[in-house]
mmCIF file of C-alpha atoms in Angstrom:
data_model
loop_
_atom_site.group_PDB
_atom_site.id
_atom_site.type_symbol
_atom_site.label_atom_id
_atom_site.label_comp_id
_atom_site.label_asym_id
_atom_site.label_seq_id
_atom_site.Cartn_x
_atom_site.Cartn_y
_atom_site.Cartn_z
ATOM 1 C CA UNK J 80 96.489 102.044 150.459
ATOM 2 C CA UNK J 81 94.776 102.170 147.072
ATOM 3 C CA UNK J 82 97.354 104.797 145.977
ATOM 4 C CA UNK J 83 100.215 102.434 146.823
ATOM 5 C CA UNK J 84 98.488 99.599 144.941
ATOM 6 C CA UNK J 85 98.181 101.788 141.787
ATOM 7 C CA UNK J 86 101.807 102.766 142.074
ATOM 8 C CA UNK J 87 102.881 99.130 142.287
ATOM 9 C CA UNK J 88 100.714 98.193 139.279
ATOM 10 C CA UNK J 89 102.139 101.155 137.355
ATOM 11 C CA UNK J 90 105.806 100.138 138.117
ATOM 12 C CA UNK J 91 105.097 96.530 137.249
ATOM 13 C CA UNK J 92 103.544 97.561 133.974
ATOM 14 C CA UNK J 93 106.480 99.842 133.026
ATOM 15 C CA UNK J 94 109.037 97.184 133.821
ATOM 16 C CA UNK J 95 107.109 94.457 132.016
ATOM 17 C CA UNK J 96 106.823 96.645 128.874
ATOM 18 C CA UNK J 97 110.532 97.524 128.910
ATOM 19 C CA UNK J 98 111.433 93.812 129.334
ATOM 20 C CA UNK J 99 109.308 92.814 126.298
ATOM 21 C CA UNK J 100 110.767 95.462 124.062
ATOM 22 C CA UNK J 101 114.315 94.705 125.309
ATOM 23 C CA UNK J 102 113.927 91.030 124.421
ATOM 24 C CA UNK J 103 112.776 91.511 120.790
ATOM 25 C CA UNK J 104 115.539 91.950 118.233
ATOM 26 C CA UNK J 105 115.133 94.186 115.234
ATOM 27 C CA UNK J 106 117.113 93.034 112.282
ATOM 28 C CA UNK J 107 117.811 95.668 109.685
ATOM 29 C CA UNK J 108 119.027 94.612 106.282
ATOM 30 C CA UNK J 109 121.371 97.349 105.112
ATOM 31 C CA UNK J 110 121.017 96.474 101.382
ATOM 32 C CA UNK J 111 119.430 99.509 99.804
ATOM 33 C CA UNK J 112 116.107 98.830 98.158
ATOM 34 C CA UNK J 113 113.935 100.699 95.708
ATOM 35 C CA UNK J 114 110.676 100.145 97.600
ATOM 36 C CA UNK J 115 110.358 103.901 98.200
ATOM 37 C CA UNK J 116 110.067 104.348 94.407
ATOM 38 C CA UNK J 117 106.984 102.256 93.931
ATOM 39 C CA UNK J 118 104.339 104.765 94.811
ATOM 40 C CA UNK J 119 106.131 107.613 93.100
ATOM 41 C CA UNK J 120 106.683 105.611 89.846
ATOM 42 C CA UNK J 121 103.068 104.408 89.723
ATOM 43 C CA UNK J 122 101.848 107.954 90.375
ATOM 44 C CA UNK J 123 104.099 109.399 87.663
ATOM 45 C CA UNK J 124 103.116 106.827 85.092
ATOM 46 C CA UNK J 125 99.405 106.466 85.805
ATOM 47 C CA UNK J 126 97.871 109.470 87.501
ATOM 48 C CA UNK J 127 95.629 111.902 85.700
ATOM 49 C CA UNK J 128 97.056 114.639 87.952
ATOM 50 C CA UNK J 129 100.590 114.131 86.578
ATOM 51 C CA UNK J 130 99.316 114.334 83.050
ATOM 52 C CA UNK J 131 97.277 117.501 83.847
ATOM 53 C CA UNK J 132 100.359 119.103 85.584
ATOM 54 C CA UNK J 133 102.418 118.412 82.418
ATOM 55 C CA UNK J 134 99.796 119.923 80.142
ATOM 56 C CA UNK J 135 99.365 122.918 82.445
ATOM 57 C CA UNK J 136 103.118 123.533 82.702
ATOM 58 C CA UNK J 137 103.867 123.259 78.994
ATOM 59 C CA UNK J 138 100.836 125.450 78.034
ATOM 60 C CA UNK J 139 101.936 128.144 80.480
ATOM 61 C CA UNK J 140 105.465 127.955 79.220
ATOM 62 C CA UNK J 141 104.217 128.328 75.653
ATOM 63 C CA UNK J 142 102.094 131.313 76.540
ATOM 64 C CA UNK J 143 105.035 132.926 78.394
ATOM 65 C CA UNK J 144 107.371 132.288 75.432
ATOM 66 C CA UNK J 145 104.986 133.919 73.012
ATOM 67 C CA UNK J 146 104.634 136.969 75.323
ATOM 68 C CA UNK J 147 108.415 137.253 75.790
ATOM 69 C CA UNK J 148 109.125 136.779 72.093
ATOM 70 C CA UNK J 149 106.514 139.481 71.170
ATOM 71 C CA UNK J 150 108.095 141.966 73.588
ATOM 72 C CA UNK J 151 111.741 141.120 72.748
ATOM 73 C CA UNK J 152 113.492 144.038 71.039
ATOM 74 C CA UNK J 153 116.610 142.179 69.828
ATOM 75 C CA UNK J 154 117.295 140.168 66.699
ATOM 76 C CA UNK J 155 119.139 137.473 68.618
ATOM 77 C CA UNK J 156 117.748 133.979 68.273
ATOM 78 C CA UNK J 157 115.239 132.817 70.842
ATOM 79 C CA UNK J 158 115.851 129.678 72.883
ATOM 80 C CA UNK J 159 114.159 127.656 75.517
ATOM 81 C CA UNK J 160 116.355 125.908 78.067
ATOM 82 C CA UNK J 161 115.006 122.949 80.013
ATOM 83 C CA UNK J 162 116.326 120.260 82.173
ATOM 84 C CA UNK J 163 115.970 116.926 80.281
ATOM 85 C CA UNK J 164 115.618 114.535 83.245
ATOM 86 C CA UNK J 165 111.950 114.210 84.213
ATOM 87 C CA UNK J 166 111.142 117.304 82.125
ATOM 88 C CA UNK J 167 111.637 116.204 78.520
ATOM 89 C CA UNK J 168 112.665 112.609 79.235
ATOM 90 C CA UNK J 169 110.347 110.256 81.075
ATOM 91 C CA UNK J 170 112.756 108.284 83.183
ATOM 92 C CA UNK J 171 109.981 106.493 85.108
ATOM 93 C CA UNK J 172 110.713 103.385 83.038
ATOM 94 C CA UNK J 173 114.272 103.391 84.500
ATOM 95 C CA UNK J 174 112.708 103.698 87.966
ATOM 96 C CA UNK J 175 110.406 100.788 87.189
ATOM 97 C CA UNK J 176 113.485 98.771 86.102
ATOM 98 C CA UNK J 177 115.139 99.480 89.496
ATOM 99 C CA UNK J 178 111.988 98.385 91.310
ATOM 100 C CA UNK J 179 111.554 95.215 89.306
ATOM 101 C CA UNK J 180 115.205 94.283 89.800
ATOM 102 C CA UNK J 181 115.394 95.413 93.488
ATOM 103 C CA UNK J 182 118.246 97.767 92.577
ATOM 104 C CA UNK J 183 119.141 101.202 93.755
ATOM 105 C CA UNK J 184 120.262 104.110 91.477
ATOM 106 C CA UNK J 185 123.831 103.945 90.389
ATOM 107 C CA UNK J 186 125.597 105.804 87.638
ATOM 108 C CA UNK J 187 126.523 102.738 85.585
ATOM 109 C CA UNK J 188 122.958 101.438 85.423
ATOM 110 C CA UNK J 189 121.687 104.939 84.479
ATOM 111 C CA UNK J 190 124.325 105.342 81.747
ATOM 112 C CA UNK J 191 123.452 101.908 80.417
ATOM 113 C CA UNK J 192 119.722 102.735 80.413
ATOM 114 C CA UNK J 193 120.258 106.153 78.746
ATOM 115 C CA UNK J 194 122.643 104.854 76.029
ATOM 116 C CA UNK J 195 120.448 101.898 75.087
#
């Protein structure tokens, strides 16, 4: 008898939970936002870790460049090739602009920011 009672309570509980979740509507705004950028931008602009990573990376690159230049047996000019975006150019200000204006990345905004 007790087993039947527990079964009835369980079934009632399952159906009542399903009913509640079925009644609630979830509205999703399909407009893209830049909310996901907030933590990343704050970290990039303000963390000591980011600053330390930059110093570490450039110091290591300088060491490696000196070693490679010393061991190079040609008279060809030496060059360092880097990606400008987020390497030599701090574009976190553009990301902050997107956050502030609730915009998402688009090429026209990027081009306007880079040119100005």
